[in-house]
Amino acid sequence: MSIALISSLYRSEAHLPTFTAAVFGFAKRLNEHGIEAHYLPIVNDASPREREQINQLAREINRHYYGRMTPHYVPRETLYASWNRAISLSQAPFFAPWNADDFRADEAFIEGYEALQAGAELVDFPFTRVMLGARRVPWSRERRIHAPCFFDSARFTRRNGLGTFFMARKSLIDRLGPFDANFRVAGDMEWAGRAIGKVRFQPGRANGGEFLVHGDNLSNTGSDREDIEVNLIFMRRGDWHQLRPADPRALREAWESWGNPARLRLPAEVADFLWGGEADARWRRYQRERRQPPALRRLRLALASRGLLYSEEWAMAQRGRDSQ
């Protein structure tokens, strides 16, 4: 058996030296454990430097028989379009993503591979979120935060999609469908929602790796696009309690143009919450609160929990708890 490690790269020059070194060492260790790996970097709109570095890595991997690497160079597409492309290009029965700015732990990977061989269809891991110091702030320090295994095979909320280092059987793509390439940020979370209650899931014990938060990540940034896409996921599912304020005009445009393939009708009160007369002011309050300094944010939430002031963020948190 073998496994495909899929990567979608775009303007990744800053991360490639670390990524190539990590992949080479990782590939060597997998080879020592008898695991046949197929590395499939899908390079979007490659720069000459990216092409040179990826081709050099592929030559080294293939020359030393540390698995097989077959880069593919494509015009720019979404991350999830690249994932679908990579999965379709490999005959391996298993797949796992690897972002160029993350570090995969070989111990966890080997554990996940053995679980898939033993019959699991989806494996997810706890991991370490590495928060880099803020740019141009000399006293800002790196923080390392333990993140638990996100996936919950019984229920689906805003907090339990897929972790960065999940692994899966390719047959799930046939059963659940491919990743939705319309998503740019939360396509893995949308796919996870389709998997709830339908897959043989096994949580991993080892730490899956390090997820680097540097400010240019697609996800985990609280961006407007991420907020919109997560709302779309729960709008499709009719799970209104999980909705949060987002840019009303952009959300409505996304819902009406591509986010509602089943042509669902929203209840009037839900549409009013998302893009009615008060929606813009609610969204701006919510954004201001979330972007406050951590100490001030904690104080506000503590006061709101005691009924001493109104907080949009606290009200939304209560809204989510009401659904559980």
PDB file of C-alpha atoms in Angstrom:
ATOM      1  CA  MET A   1       0.000   0.000   0.000  1.00  0.00           C
ATOM      2  CA  SER A   2       1.035   3.636  -0.395  1.00  0.00           C
ATOM      3  CA  ILE A   3      -0.106   7.110   0.617  1.00  0.00           C
ATOM      4  CA  ALA A   4      -0.267  10.401  -1.275  1.00  0.00           C
ATOM      5  CA  LEU A   5       1.016  13.523   0.453  1.00  0.00           C
ATOM      6  CA  ILE A   6      -0.689  16.415  -1.286  1.00  0.00           C
ATOM      7  CA  SER A   7       0.457  20.039  -1.206  1.00  0.00           C
ATOM      8  CA  SER A   8      -1.012  23.143  -2.812  1.00  0.00           C
ATOM      9  CA  LEU A   9       1.694  25.779  -3.228  1.00  0.00           C
ATOM     10  CA  TYR A  10       1.309  29.418  -4.217  1.00  0.00           C
ATOM     11  CA  ARG A  11       3.991  32.067  -3.735  1.00  0.00           C
ATOM     12  CA  SER A  12       5.669  29.759  -1.254  1.00  0.00           C
ATOM     13  CA  GLU A  13       9.265  30.912  -1.784  1.00  0.00           C
ATOM     14  CA  ALA A  14       9.678  32.116   1.820  1.00  0.00           C
ATOM     15  CA  HIS A  15       8.756  28.684   3.190  1.00  0.00           C
ATOM     16  CA  LEU A  16      10.402  26.430   0.623  1.00  0.00           C
ATOM     17  CA  PRO A  17      13.873  26.095   2.216  1.00  0.00           C
ATOM     18  CA  THR A  18      12.344  24.827   5.472  1.00  0.00           C
ATOM     19  CA  PHE A  19       9.680  22.799   3.658  1.00  0.00           C
ATOM     20  CA  THR A  20      12.118  21.038   1.338  1.00  0.00           C
ATOM     21  CA  ALA A  21      14.439  20.126   4.214  1.00  0.00           C
ATOM     22  CA  ALA A  22      11.485  18.831   6.252  1.00  0.00           C
ATOM     23  CA  VAL A  23      10.081  16.783   3.359  1.00  0.00           C
ATOM     24  CA  PHE A  24      13.445  15.217   2.579  1.00  0.00           C
ATOM     25  CA  GLY A  25      14.048  14.145   6.187  1.00  0.00           C
ATOM     26  CA  PHE A  26      10.440  12.983   6.519  1.00  0.00           C
ATOM     27  CA  ALA A  27      10.652  10.954   3.300  1.00  0.00           C
ATOM     28  CA  LYS A  28      13.833   9.267   4.510  1.00  0.00           C
ATOM     29  CA  ARG A  29      12.183   8.230   7.791  1.00  0.00           C
ATOM     30  CA  LEU A  30       9.080   6.885   6.031  1.00  0.00           C
ATOM     31  CA  ASN A  31      11.311   4.873   3.734  1.00  0.00           C
ATOM     32  CA  GLU A  32      13.076   3.390   6.758  1.00  0.00           C
ATOM     33  CA  HIS A  33       9.668   2.272   8.060  1.00  0.00           C
ATOM     34  CA  GLY A  34       8.744   0.671   4.733  1.00  0.00           C
ATOM     35  CA  ILE A  35       6.026   3.211   3.888  1.00  0.00           C
ATOM     36  CA  GLU A  36       5.674   3.950   0.185  1.00  0.00           C
ATOM     37  CA  ALA A  37       4.840   7.633  -0.222  1.00  0.00           C
ATOM     38  CA  HIS A  38       3.827   9.591  -3.297  1.00  0.00           C
ATOM     39  CA  TYR A  39       4.502  13.328  -2.902  1.00  0.00           C
ATOM     40  CA  LEU A  40       2.316  15.516  -5.078  1.00  0.00           C
ATOM     41  CA  PRO A  41       3.059  19.239  -4.874  1.00  0.00           C
ATOM     42  CA  ILE A  42       0.596  21.202  -7.018  1.00  0.00           C
ATOM     43  CA  VAL A  43       2.373  24.484  -7.708  1.00  0.00           C
ATOM     44  CA  ASN A  44       0.079  27.360  -8.643  1.00  0.00           C
ATOM     45  CA  ASP A  45       1.391  30.017 -11.025  1.00  0.00           C
ATOM     46  CA  ALA A  46       4.946  29.015 -10.136  1.00  0.00           C
ATOM     47  CA  SER A  47       7.740  31.537 -10.026  1.00  0.00           C
ATOM     48  CA  PRO A  48      11.080  30.477 -11.554  1.00  0.00           C
ATOM     49  CA  ARG A  49      12.524  30.137  -8.046  1.00  0.00           C
ATOM     50  CA  GLU A  50       9.646  27.903  -6.875  1.00  0.00           C
ATOM     51  CA  ARG A  51       9.955  25.692  -9.934  1.00  0.00           C
ATOM     52  CA  GLU A  52      13.714  25.369  -9.459  1.00  0.00           C
ATOM     53  CA  GLN A  53      13.462  24.432  -5.786  1.00  0.00           C
ATOM     54  CA  ILE A  54      10.587  21.970  -6.190  1.00  0.00           C
ATOM     55  CA  ASN A  55      12.259  20.261  -9.157  1.00  0.00           C
ATOM     56  CA  GLN A  56      15.473  19.942  -7.154  1.00  0.00           C
ATOM     57  CA  LEU A  57      13.580  18.397  -4.225  1.00  0.00           C
ATOM     58  CA  ALA A  58      11.846  15.947  -6.570  1.00  0.00           C
ATOM     59  CA  ARG A  59      15.197  14.892  -8.053  1.00  0.00           C
ATOM     60  CA  GLU A  60      16.630  14.259  -4.581  1.00  0.00           C
ATOM     61  CA  ILE A  61      13.598  12.299  -3.378  1.00  0.00           C
ATOM     62  CA  ASN A  62      13.468  10.169  -6.514  1.00  0.00           C
ATOM     63  CA  ARG A  63      17.243   9.665  -6.743  1.00  0.00           C
ATOM     64  CA  HIS A  64      17.498   8.341  -3.190  1.00  0.00           C
ATOM     65  CA  TYR A  65      14.381   6.146  -3.571  1.00  0.00           C
ATOM     66  CA  TYR A  66      12.698   7.915  -0.627  1.00  0.00           C
ATOM     67  CA  GLY A  67       9.309   7.472  -2.215  1.00  0.00           C
ATOM     68  CA  ARG A  68       8.260   9.298  -5.372  1.00  0.00           C
ATOM     69  CA  MET A  69       7.614  12.969  -6.053  1.00  0.00           C
ATOM     70  CA  THR A  70       5.756  14.195  -9.145  1.00  0.00           C
ATOM     71  CA  PRO A  71       5.292  17.987  -9.133  1.00  0.00           C
ATOM     72  CA  HIS A  72       2.526  19.495 -11.242  1.00  0.00           C
ATOM     73  CA  TYR A  73       2.520  23.120 -12.388  1.00  0.00           C
ATOM     74  CA  VAL A  74      -0.860  24.736 -12.959  1.00  0.00           C
ATOM     75  CA  PRO A  75      -2.394  28.197 -13.354  1.00  0.00           C
ATOM     76  CA  ARG A  76      -3.639  29.619 -10.096  1.00  0.00           C
ATOM     77  CA  GLU A  77      -6.580  27.735  -8.584  1.00  0.00           C
ATOM     78  CA  THR A  78      -8.047  27.343  -5.113  1.00  0.00           C
ATOM     79  CA  LEU A  79      -6.288  25.190  -2.533  1.00  0.00           C
ATOM     80  CA  TYR A  80      -9.142  22.664  -2.634  1.00  0.00           C
ATOM     81  CA  ALA A  81      -9.060  22.452  -6.429  1.00  0.00           C
ATOM     82  CA  SER A  82      -5.369  21.557  -6.065  1.00  0.00           C
ATOM     83  CA  TRP A  83      -6.158  18.956  -3.406  1.00  0.00           C
ATOM     84  CA  ASN A  84      -8.746  17.358  -5.684  1.00  0.00           C
ATOM     85  CA  ARG A  85      -6.272  17.416  -8.551  1.00  0.00           C
ATOM     86  CA  ALA A  86      -3.528  15.766  -6.489  1.00  0.00           C
ATOM     87  CA  ILE A  87      -5.845  13.044  -5.152  1.00  0.00           C
ATOM     88  CA  SER A  88      -7.020  12.229  -8.678  1.00  0.00           C
ATOM     89  CA  LEU A  89      -3.422  11.980  -9.937  1.00  0.00           C
ATOM     90  CA  SER A  90      -2.375   9.300  -7.456  1.00  0.00           C
ATOM     91  CA  GLN A  91      -3.298   5.630  -7.286  1.00  0.00           C
ATOM     92  CA  ALA A  92      -2.521   5.529  -3.549  1.00  0.00           C
ATOM     93  CA  PRO A  93      -5.469   4.366  -1.393  1.00  0.00           C
ATOM     94  CA  PHE A  94      -4.738   6.964   1.316  1.00  0.00           C
ATOM     95  CA  PHE A  95      -4.008  10.699   1.273  1.00  0.00           C
ATOM     96  CA  ALA A  96      -2.861  13.426   3.649  1.00  0.00           C
ATOM     97  CA  PRO A  97      -2.338  17.167   3.089  1.00  0.00           C
ATOM     98  CA  TRP A  98       0.878  19.017   3.886  1.00  0.00           C
ATOM     99  CA  ASN A  99       1.013  22.811   3.738  1.00  0.00           C
ATOM    100  CA  ALA A 100       4.393  24.329   2.930  1.00  0.00           C
ATOM    101  CA  ASP A 101       4.383  26.449   6.094  1.00  0.00           C
ATOM    102  CA  ASP A 102       3.650  23.546   8.456  1.00  0.00           C
ATOM    103  CA  PHE A 103       5.780  20.766   9.926  1.00  0.00           C
ATOM    104  CA  ARG A 104       4.430  17.188   9.885  1.00  0.00           C
ATOM    105  CA  ALA A 105       5.595  14.829  12.638  1.00  0.00           C
ATOM    106  CA  ASP A 106       6.665  11.451  11.250  1.00  0.00           C
ATOM    107  CA  GLU A 107       5.710   9.593  14.467  1.00  0.00           C
ATOM    108  CA  ALA A 108       2.065  10.709  14.165  1.00  0.00           C
ATOM    109  CA  PHE A 109       2.049  10.059  10.432  1.00  0.00           C
ATOM    110  CA  ILE A 110       3.229   6.489  10.922  1.00  0.00           C
ATOM    111  CA  GLU A 111       0.544   5.986  13.601  1.00  0.00           C
ATOM    112  CA  GLY A 112      -2.113   7.335  11.226  1.00  0.00           C
ATOM    113  CA  TYR A 113      -0.890   5.209   8.332  1.00  0.00           C
ATOM    114  CA  GLU A 114      -1.114   2.072  10.457  1.00  0.00           C
ATOM    115  CA  ALA A 115      -4.628   3.048  11.580  1.00  0.00           C
ATOM    116  CA  LEU A 116      -5.734   3.446   7.958  1.00  0.00           C
ATOM    117  CA  GLN A 117      -4.215   0.093   7.080  1.00  0.00           C
ATOM    118  CA  ALA A 118      -6.141  -1.446   9.981  1.00  0.00           C
ATOM    119  CA  GLY A 119      -9.487  -0.172   8.690  1.00  0.00           C
ATOM    120  CA  ALA A 120      -9.912   3.428   9.842  1.00  0.00           C
ATOM    121  CA  GLU A 121     -11.198   5.777   7.139  1.00  0.00           C
ATOM    122  CA  LEU A 122     -10.264   9.081   8.766  1.00  0.00           C
ATOM    123  CA  VAL A 123      -7.585   9.887  11.335  1.00  0.00           C
ATOM    124  CA  ASP A 124      -7.030  13.253  12.985  1.00  0.00           C
ATOM    125  CA  PHE A 125      -4.485  14.432  15.554  1.00  0.00           C
ATOM    126  CA  PRO A 126      -3.835  16.996  18.227  1.00  0.00           C
ATOM    127  CA  PHE A 127      -1.165  19.458  17.147  1.00  0.00           C
ATOM    128  CA  THR A 128       0.837  22.502  18.204  1.00  0.00           C
ATOM    129  CA  ARG A 129      -0.231  25.947  17.047  1.00  0.00           C
ATOM    130  CA  VAL A 130       2.899  28.114  16.801  1.00  0.00           C
ATOM    131  CA  MET A 131       2.009  31.803  17.062  1.00  0.00           C
ATOM    132  CA  LEU A 132       4.893  33.847  15.714  1.00  0.00           C
ATOM    133  CA  GLY A 133       5.709  37.213  17.232  1.00  0.00           C
ATOM    134  CA  ALA A 134       4.059  40.179  15.541  1.00  0.00           C
ATOM    135  CA  ARG A 135       6.118  41.798  12.808  1.00  0.00           C
ATOM    136  CA  ARG A 136       7.773  45.094  13.712  1.00  0.00           C
ATOM    137  CA  VAL A 137       7.090  44.509  17.408  1.00  0.00           C
ATOM    138  CA  PRO A 138      10.490  43.602  18.922  1.00  0.00           C
ATOM    139  CA  TRP A 139       9.070  42.516  22.300  1.00  0.00           C
ATOM    140  CA  SER A 140       6.433  40.233  20.782  1.00  0.00           C
ATOM    141  CA  ARG A 141       7.341  36.601  21.456  1.00  0.00           C
ATOM    142  CA  GLU A 142       6.534  33.278  19.862  1.00  0.00           C
ATOM    143  CA  ARG A 143       3.815  31.287  21.641  1.00  0.00           C
ATOM    144  CA  ARG A 144       3.199  27.554  21.383  1.00  0.00           C
ATOM    145  CA  ILE A 145      -0.366  26.412  22.066  1.00  0.00           C
ATOM    146  CA  HIS A 146      -1.583  22.816  22.271  1.00  0.00           C
ATOM    147  CA  ALA A 147      -4.626  22.240  20.040  1.00  0.00           C
ATOM    148  CA  PRO A 148      -6.692  19.102  20.698  1.00  0.00           C
ATOM    149  CA  CYS A 149      -7.939  16.784  17.992  1.00  0.00           C
ATOM    150  CA  PHE A 150     -10.760  18.782  16.369  1.00  0.00           C
ATOM    151  CA  PHE A 151     -12.872  16.177  14.616  1.00  0.00           C
ATOM    152  CA  ASP A 152     -15.892  14.817  16.480  1.00  0.00           C
ATOM    153  CA  SER A 153     -17.552  11.869  14.742  1.00  0.00           C
ATOM    154  CA  ALA A 154     -20.886  12.506  16.500  1.00  0.00           C
ATOM    155  CA  ARG A 155     -21.570  16.237  16.092  1.00  0.00           C
ATOM    156  CA  PHE A 156     -20.507  19.215  14.011  1.00  0.00           C
ATOM    157  CA  THR A 157     -19.965  22.768  15.261  1.00  0.00           C
ATOM    158  CA  ARG A 158     -17.755  25.712  14.375  1.00  0.00           C
ATOM    159  CA  ARG A 159     -15.012  24.208  16.536  1.00  0.00           C
ATOM    160  CA  ASN A 160     -14.711  20.648  15.288  1.00  0.00           C
ATOM    161  CA  GLY A 161     -13.864  20.464  11.622  1.00  0.00           C
ATOM    162  CA  LEU A 162     -10.584  18.831  10.627  1.00  0.00           C
ATOM    163  CA  GLY A 163      -7.169  19.535  12.071  1.00  0.00           C
ATOM    164  CA  THR A 164      -4.195  20.489   9.943  1.00  0.00           C
ATOM    165  CA  PHE A 165      -2.704  16.994   9.932  1.00  0.00           C
ATOM    166  CA  PHE A 166      -5.635  14.690   9.155  1.00  0.00           C
ATOM    167  CA  MET A 167      -5.244  11.557   7.013  1.00  0.00           C
ATOM    168  CA  ALA A 168      -7.958   9.751   5.066  1.00  0.00           C
ATOM    169  CA  ARG A 169      -8.862   6.951   2.706  1.00  0.00           C
ATOM    170  CA  LYS A 170      -9.264   7.992  -0.904  1.00  0.00           C
ATOM    171  CA  SER A 171     -12.501   5.979  -1.046  1.00  0.00           C
ATOM    172  CA  LEU A 172     -14.104   8.716   1.078  1.00  0.00           C
ATOM    173  CA  ILE A 173     -13.813  11.050  -1.897  1.00  0.00           C
ATOM    174  CA  ASP A 174     -15.971   8.641  -3.894  1.00  0.00           C
ATOM    175  CA  ARG A 175     -18.487   8.352  -1.065  1.00  0.00           C
ATOM    176  CA  LEU A 176     -18.652  11.932   0.250  1.00  0.00           C
ATOM    177  CA  GLY A 177     -17.653  13.764  -2.906  1.00  0.00           C
ATOM    178  CA  PRO A 178     -14.528  15.864  -3.537  1.00  0.00           C
ATOM    179  CA  PHE A 179     -13.595  19.032  -1.691  1.00  0.00           C
ATOM    180  CA  ASP A 180     -15.720  21.982  -2.817  1.00  0.00           C
ATOM    181  CA  ALA A 181     -13.312  23.999  -4.942  1.00  0.00           C
ATOM    182  CA  ASN A 182     -15.430  27.150  -4.556  1.00  0.00           C
ATOM    183  CA  PHE A 183     -14.101  27.482  -1.026  1.00  0.00           C
ATOM    184  CA  ARG A 184     -10.781  29.227  -0.552  1.00  0.00           C
ATOM    185  CA  VAL A 185     -10.366  28.895   3.221  1.00  0.00           C
ATOM    186  CA  ALA A 186     -12.812  26.464   4.855  1.00  0.00           C
ATOM    187  CA  GLY A 187     -13.235  23.697   2.271  1.00  0.00           C
ATOM    188  CA  ASP A 188     -11.748  21.082   4.597  1.00  0.00           C
ATOM    189  CA  MET A 189     -14.265  22.076   7.263  1.00  0.00           C
ATOM    190  CA  GLU A 190     -17.138  21.785   4.780  1.00  0.00           C
ATOM    191  CA  TRP A 191     -15.928  18.323   3.769  1.00  0.00           C
ATOM    192  CA  ALA A 192     -15.624  17.333   7.447  1.00  0.00           C
ATOM    193  CA  GLY A 193     -19.295  18.223   7.917  1.00  0.00           C
ATOM    194  CA  ARG A 194     -20.215  15.713   5.220  1.00  0.00           C
ATOM    195  CA  ALA A 195     -18.172  13.053   7.038  1.00  0.00           C
ATOM    196  CA  ILE A 196     -19.893  13.382  10.424  1.00  0.00           C
ATOM    197  CA  GLY A 197     -21.567  10.098  11.357  1.00  0.00           C
ATOM    198  CA  LYS A 198     -20.557   8.452   8.074  1.00  0.00           C
ATOM    199  CA  VAL A 199     -16.934   7.395   8.524  1.00  0.00           C
ATOM    200  CA  ARG A 200     -14.854   5.048  10.641  1.00  0.00           C
ATOM    201  CA  PHE A 201     -12.903   7.646  12.593  1.00  0.00           C
ATOM    202  CA  GLN A 202      -9.888   7.125  14.827  1.00  0.00           C
ATOM    203  CA  PRO A 203      -8.325   9.941  16.866  1.00  0.00           C
ATOM    204  CA  GLY A 204      -4.542   9.881  16.910  1.00  0.00           C
ATOM    205  CA  ARG A 205      -2.529   9.855  20.116  1.00  0.00           C
ATOM    206  CA  ALA A 206       0.689  11.471  18.893  1.00  0.00           C
ATOM    207  CA  ASN A 207       1.115  15.167  18.152  1.00  0.00           C
ATOM    208  CA  GLY A 208       0.456  15.648  14.443  1.00  0.00           C
ATOM    209  CA  GLY A 209       2.920  18.484  13.962  1.00  0.00           C
ATOM    210  CA  GLU A 210       3.283  22.246  14.080  1.00  0.00           C
ATOM    211  CA  PHE A 211       0.827  24.650  12.478  1.00  0.00           C
ATOM    212  CA  LEU A 212       2.618  27.952  11.945  1.00  0.00           C
ATOM    213  CA  VAL A 213       0.481  31.092  12.375  1.00  0.00           C
ATOM    214  CA  HIS A 214       2.412  33.905  10.683  1.00  0.00           C
ATOM    215  CA  GLY A 215      -0.321  36.282   9.506  1.00  0.00           C
ATOM    216  CA  ASP A 216      -0.473  35.174   5.881  1.00  0.00           C
ATOM    217  CA  ASN A 217      -2.300  31.884   6.505  1.00  0.00           C
ATOM    218  CA  LEU A 218      -5.498  31.151   4.629  1.00  0.00           C
ATOM    219  CA  SER A 219      -7.317  29.970   7.757  1.00  0.00           C
ATOM    220  CA  ASN A 220      -7.260  30.776  11.475  1.00  0.00           C
ATOM    221  CA  THR A 221      -6.937  34.493  10.766  1.00  0.00           C
ATOM    222  CA  GLY A 222     -10.481  35.688  11.418  1.00  0.00           C
ATOM    223  CA  SER A 223     -10.614  37.116   7.902  1.00  0.00           C
ATOM    224  CA  ASP A 224     -13.867  38.271   6.322  1.00  0.00           C
ATOM    225  CA  ARG A 225     -13.593  35.464   3.763  1.00  0.00           C
ATOM    226  CA  GLU A 226     -13.189  32.820   6.468  1.00  0.00           C
ATOM    227  CA  ASP A 227     -16.192  34.193   8.398  1.00  0.00           C
ATOM    228  CA  ILE A 228     -18.313  34.088   5.238  1.00  0.00           C
ATOM    229  CA  GLU A 229     -17.305  30.558   4.275  1.00  0.00           C
ATOM    230  CA  VAL A 230     -17.927  29.127   7.745  1.00  0.00           C
ATOM    231  CA  ASN A 231     -21.385  30.734   7.727  1.00  0.00           C
ATOM    232  CA  LEU A 232     -22.090  29.197   4.314  1.00  0.00           C
ATOM    233  CA  ILE A 233     -21.260  25.743   5.662  1.00  0.00           C
ATOM    234  CA  PHE A 234     -23.887  26.000   8.378  1.00  0.00           C
ATOM    235  CA  MET A 235     -26.406  27.765   6.147  1.00  0.00           C
ATOM    236  CA  ARG A 236     -26.253  24.752   3.820  1.00  0.00           C
ATOM    237  CA  ARG A 237     -26.907  22.505   6.810  1.00  0.00           C
ATOM    238  CA  GLY A 238     -29.766  24.620   8.197  1.00  0.00           C
ATOM    239  CA  ASP A 239     -27.906  24.964  11.491  1.00  0.00           C
ATOM    240  CA  TRP A 240     -28.879  28.556  12.275  1.00  0.00           C
ATOM    241  CA  HIS A 241     -27.462  28.641  15.818  1.00  0.00           C
ATOM    242  CA  GLN A 242     -23.932  28.327  14.427  1.00  0.00           C
ATOM    243  CA  LEU A 243     -24.196  31.505  12.314  1.00  0.00           C
ATOM    244  CA  ARG A 244     -22.185  34.592  13.243  1.00  0.00           C
ATOM    245  CA  PRO A 245     -22.156  38.190  11.981  1.00  0.00           C
ATOM    246  CA  ALA A 246     -20.235  38.559   8.719  1.00  0.00           C
ATOM    247  CA  ASP A 247     -19.997  41.158   5.963  1.00  0.00           C
ATOM    248  CA  PRO A 248     -23.684  41.209   4.932  1.00  0.00           C
ATOM    249  CA  ARG A 249     -23.217  42.234   1.308  1.00  0.00           C
ATOM    250  CA  ALA A 250     -20.344  39.827   0.619  1.00  0.00           C
ATOM    251  CA  LEU A 251     -22.123  36.967   2.410  1.00  0.00           C
ATOM    252  CA  ARG A 252     -25.325  37.454   0.454  1.00  0.00           C
ATOM    253  CA  GLU A 253     -23.446  37.655  -2.847  1.00  0.00           C
ATOM    254  CA  ALA A 254     -21.558  34.419  -2.059  1.00  0.00           C
ATOM    255  CA  TRP A 255     -24.746  32.620  -0.980  1.00  0.00           C
ATOM    256  CA  GLU A 256     -26.652  33.630  -4.098  1.00  0.00           C
ATOM    257  CA  SER A 257     -23.826  33.098  -6.603  1.00  0.00           C
ATOM    258  CA  TRP A 258     -22.156  29.821  -5.482  1.00  0.00           C
ATOM    259  CA  GLY A 259     -22.774  29.048  -1.824  1.00  0.00           C
ATOM    260  CA  ASN A 260     -26.275  27.579  -2.168  1.00  0.00           C
ATOM    261  CA  PRO A 261     -26.092  24.770  -4.742  1.00  0.00           C
ATOM    262  CA  ALA A 262     -29.217  23.078  -3.340  1.00  0.00           C
ATOM    263  CA  ARG A 263     -31.232  26.321  -3.738  1.00  0.00           C
ATOM    264  CA  LEU A 264     -32.360  26.344  -0.111  1.00  0.00           C
ATOM    265  CA  ARG A 265     -34.696  29.052   1.172  1.00  0.00           C
ATOM    266  CA  LEU A 266     -33.601  30.784   4.353  1.00  0.00           C
ATOM    267  CA  PRO A 267     -36.198  31.509   7.036  1.00  0.00           C
ATOM    268  CA  ALA A 268     -37.049  35.224   7.060  1.00  0.00           C
ATOM    269  CA  GLU A 269     -35.583  35.755  10.534  1.00  0.00           C
ATOM    270  CA  VAL A 270     -32.290  34.131   9.488  1.00  0.00           C
ATOM    271  CA  ALA A 271     -32.010  36.291   6.370  1.00  0.00           C
ATOM    272  CA  ASP A 272     -32.754  39.338   8.518  1.00  0.00           C
ATOM    273  CA  PHE A 273     -29.997  38.363  10.969  1.00  0.00           C
ATOM    274  CA  LEU A 274     -27.465  37.860   8.179  1.00  0.00           C
ATOM    275  CA  TRP A 275     -28.198  40.806   5.889  1.00  0.00           C
ATOM    276  CA  GLY A 276     -31.198  42.705   7.225  1.00  0.00           C
ATOM    277  CA  GLY A 277     -31.302  46.329   8.340  1.00  0.00           C
ATOM    278  CA  GLU A 278     -29.229  45.849  11.516  1.00  0.00           C
ATOM    279  CA  ALA A 279     -26.799  43.287  10.106  1.00  0.00           C
ATOM    280  CA  ASP A 280     -24.069  45.715   9.050  1.00  0.00           C
ATOM    281  CA  ALA A 281     -23.933  47.462  12.437  1.00  0.00           C
ATOM    282  CA  ARG A 282     -23.966  44.077  14.237  1.00  0.00           C
ATOM    283  CA  TRP A 283     -21.109  42.786  12.099  1.00  0.00           C
ATOM    284  CA  ARG A 284     -18.995  45.896  12.730  1.00  0.00           C
ATOM    285  CA  ARG A 285     -19.549  45.654  16.504  1.00  0.00           C
ATOM    286  CA  TYR A 286     -18.630  41.980  16.414  1.00  0.00           C
ATOM    287  CA  GLN A 287     -15.447  42.693  14.455  1.00  0.00           C
ATOM    288  CA  ARG A 288     -14.382  45.502  16.796  1.00  0.00           C
ATOM    289  CA  GLU A 289     -14.850  43.264  19.830  1.00  0.00           C
ATOM    290  CA  ARG A 290     -12.907  40.338  18.365  1.00  0.00           C
ATOM    291  CA  ARG A 291      -9.976  42.613  17.466  1.00  0.00           C
ATOM    292  CA  GLN A 292      -9.572  44.126  20.907  1.00  0.00           C
ATOM    293  CA  PRO A 293      -6.341  43.362  22.833  1.00  0.00           C
ATOM    294  CA  PRO A 294      -6.617  40.011  24.664  1.00  0.00           C
ATOM    295  CA  ALA A 295      -6.753  41.504  28.177  1.00  0.00           C
ATOM    296  CA  LEU A 296      -9.523  43.936  27.255  1.00  0.00           C
ATOM    297  CA  ARG A 297     -11.398  41.212  25.432  1.00  0.00           C
ATOM    298  CA  ARG A 298     -11.292  38.908  28.470  1.00  0.00           C
ATOM    299  CA  LEU A 299     -12.501  41.728  30.727  1.00  0.00           C
ATOM    300  CA  ARG A 300     -15.398  42.543  28.399  1.00  0.00           C
ATOM    301  CA  LEU A 301     -16.508  38.912  28.185  1.00  0.00           C
ATOM    302  CA  ALA A 302     -16.266  38.535  31.965  1.00  0.00           C
ATOM    303  CA  LEU A 303     -18.456  41.607  32.479  1.00  0.00           C
ATOM    304  CA  ALA A 304     -20.907  40.423  29.822  1.00  0.00           C
ATOM    305  CA  SER A 305     -21.180  37.012  31.491  1.00  0.00           C
ATOM    306  CA  ARG A 306     -22.321  38.815  34.664  1.00  0.00           C
ATOM    307  CA  GLY A 307     -24.852  40.925  32.811  1.00  0.00           C
ATOM    308  CA  LEU A 308     -22.937  44.138  33.445  1.00  0.00           C
ATOM    309  CA  LEU A 309     -22.633  45.137  29.788  1.00  0.00           C
ATOM    310  CA  TYR A 310     -23.773  43.959  26.378  1.00  0.00           C
ATOM    311  CA  SER A 311     -21.266  42.135  24.196  1.00  0.00           C
ATOM    312  CA  GLU A 312     -22.004  40.974  20.665  1.00  0.00           C
ATOM    313  CA  GLU A 313     -19.346  38.290  20.967  1.00  0.00           C
ATOM    314  CA  TRP A 314     -20.839  36.985  24.234  1.00  0.00           C
ATOM    315  CA  ALA A 315     -24.323  36.963  22.729  1.00  0.00           C
ATOM    316  CA  MET A 316     -23.059  34.904  19.777  1.00  0.00           C
ATOM    317  CA  ALA A 317     -21.298  32.453  22.098  1.00  0.00           C
ATOM    318  CA  GLN A 318     -24.548  31.933  23.996  1.00  0.00           C
ATOM    319  CA  ARG A 319     -26.348  31.450  20.711  1.00  0.00           C
ATOM    320  CA  GLY A 320     -24.009  28.567  19.887  1.00  0.00           C
ATOM    321  CA  ARG A 321     -24.405  26.981  23.343  1.00  0.00           C
ATOM    322  CA  ASP A 322     -28.179  27.031  22.981  1.00  0.00           C
ATOM    323  CA  SER A 323     -27.872  24.584  20.082  1.00  0.00           C
ATOM    324  CA  GLN A 324     -25.919  21.992  22.055  1.00  0.00           C
TER     325      GLN A 324
END
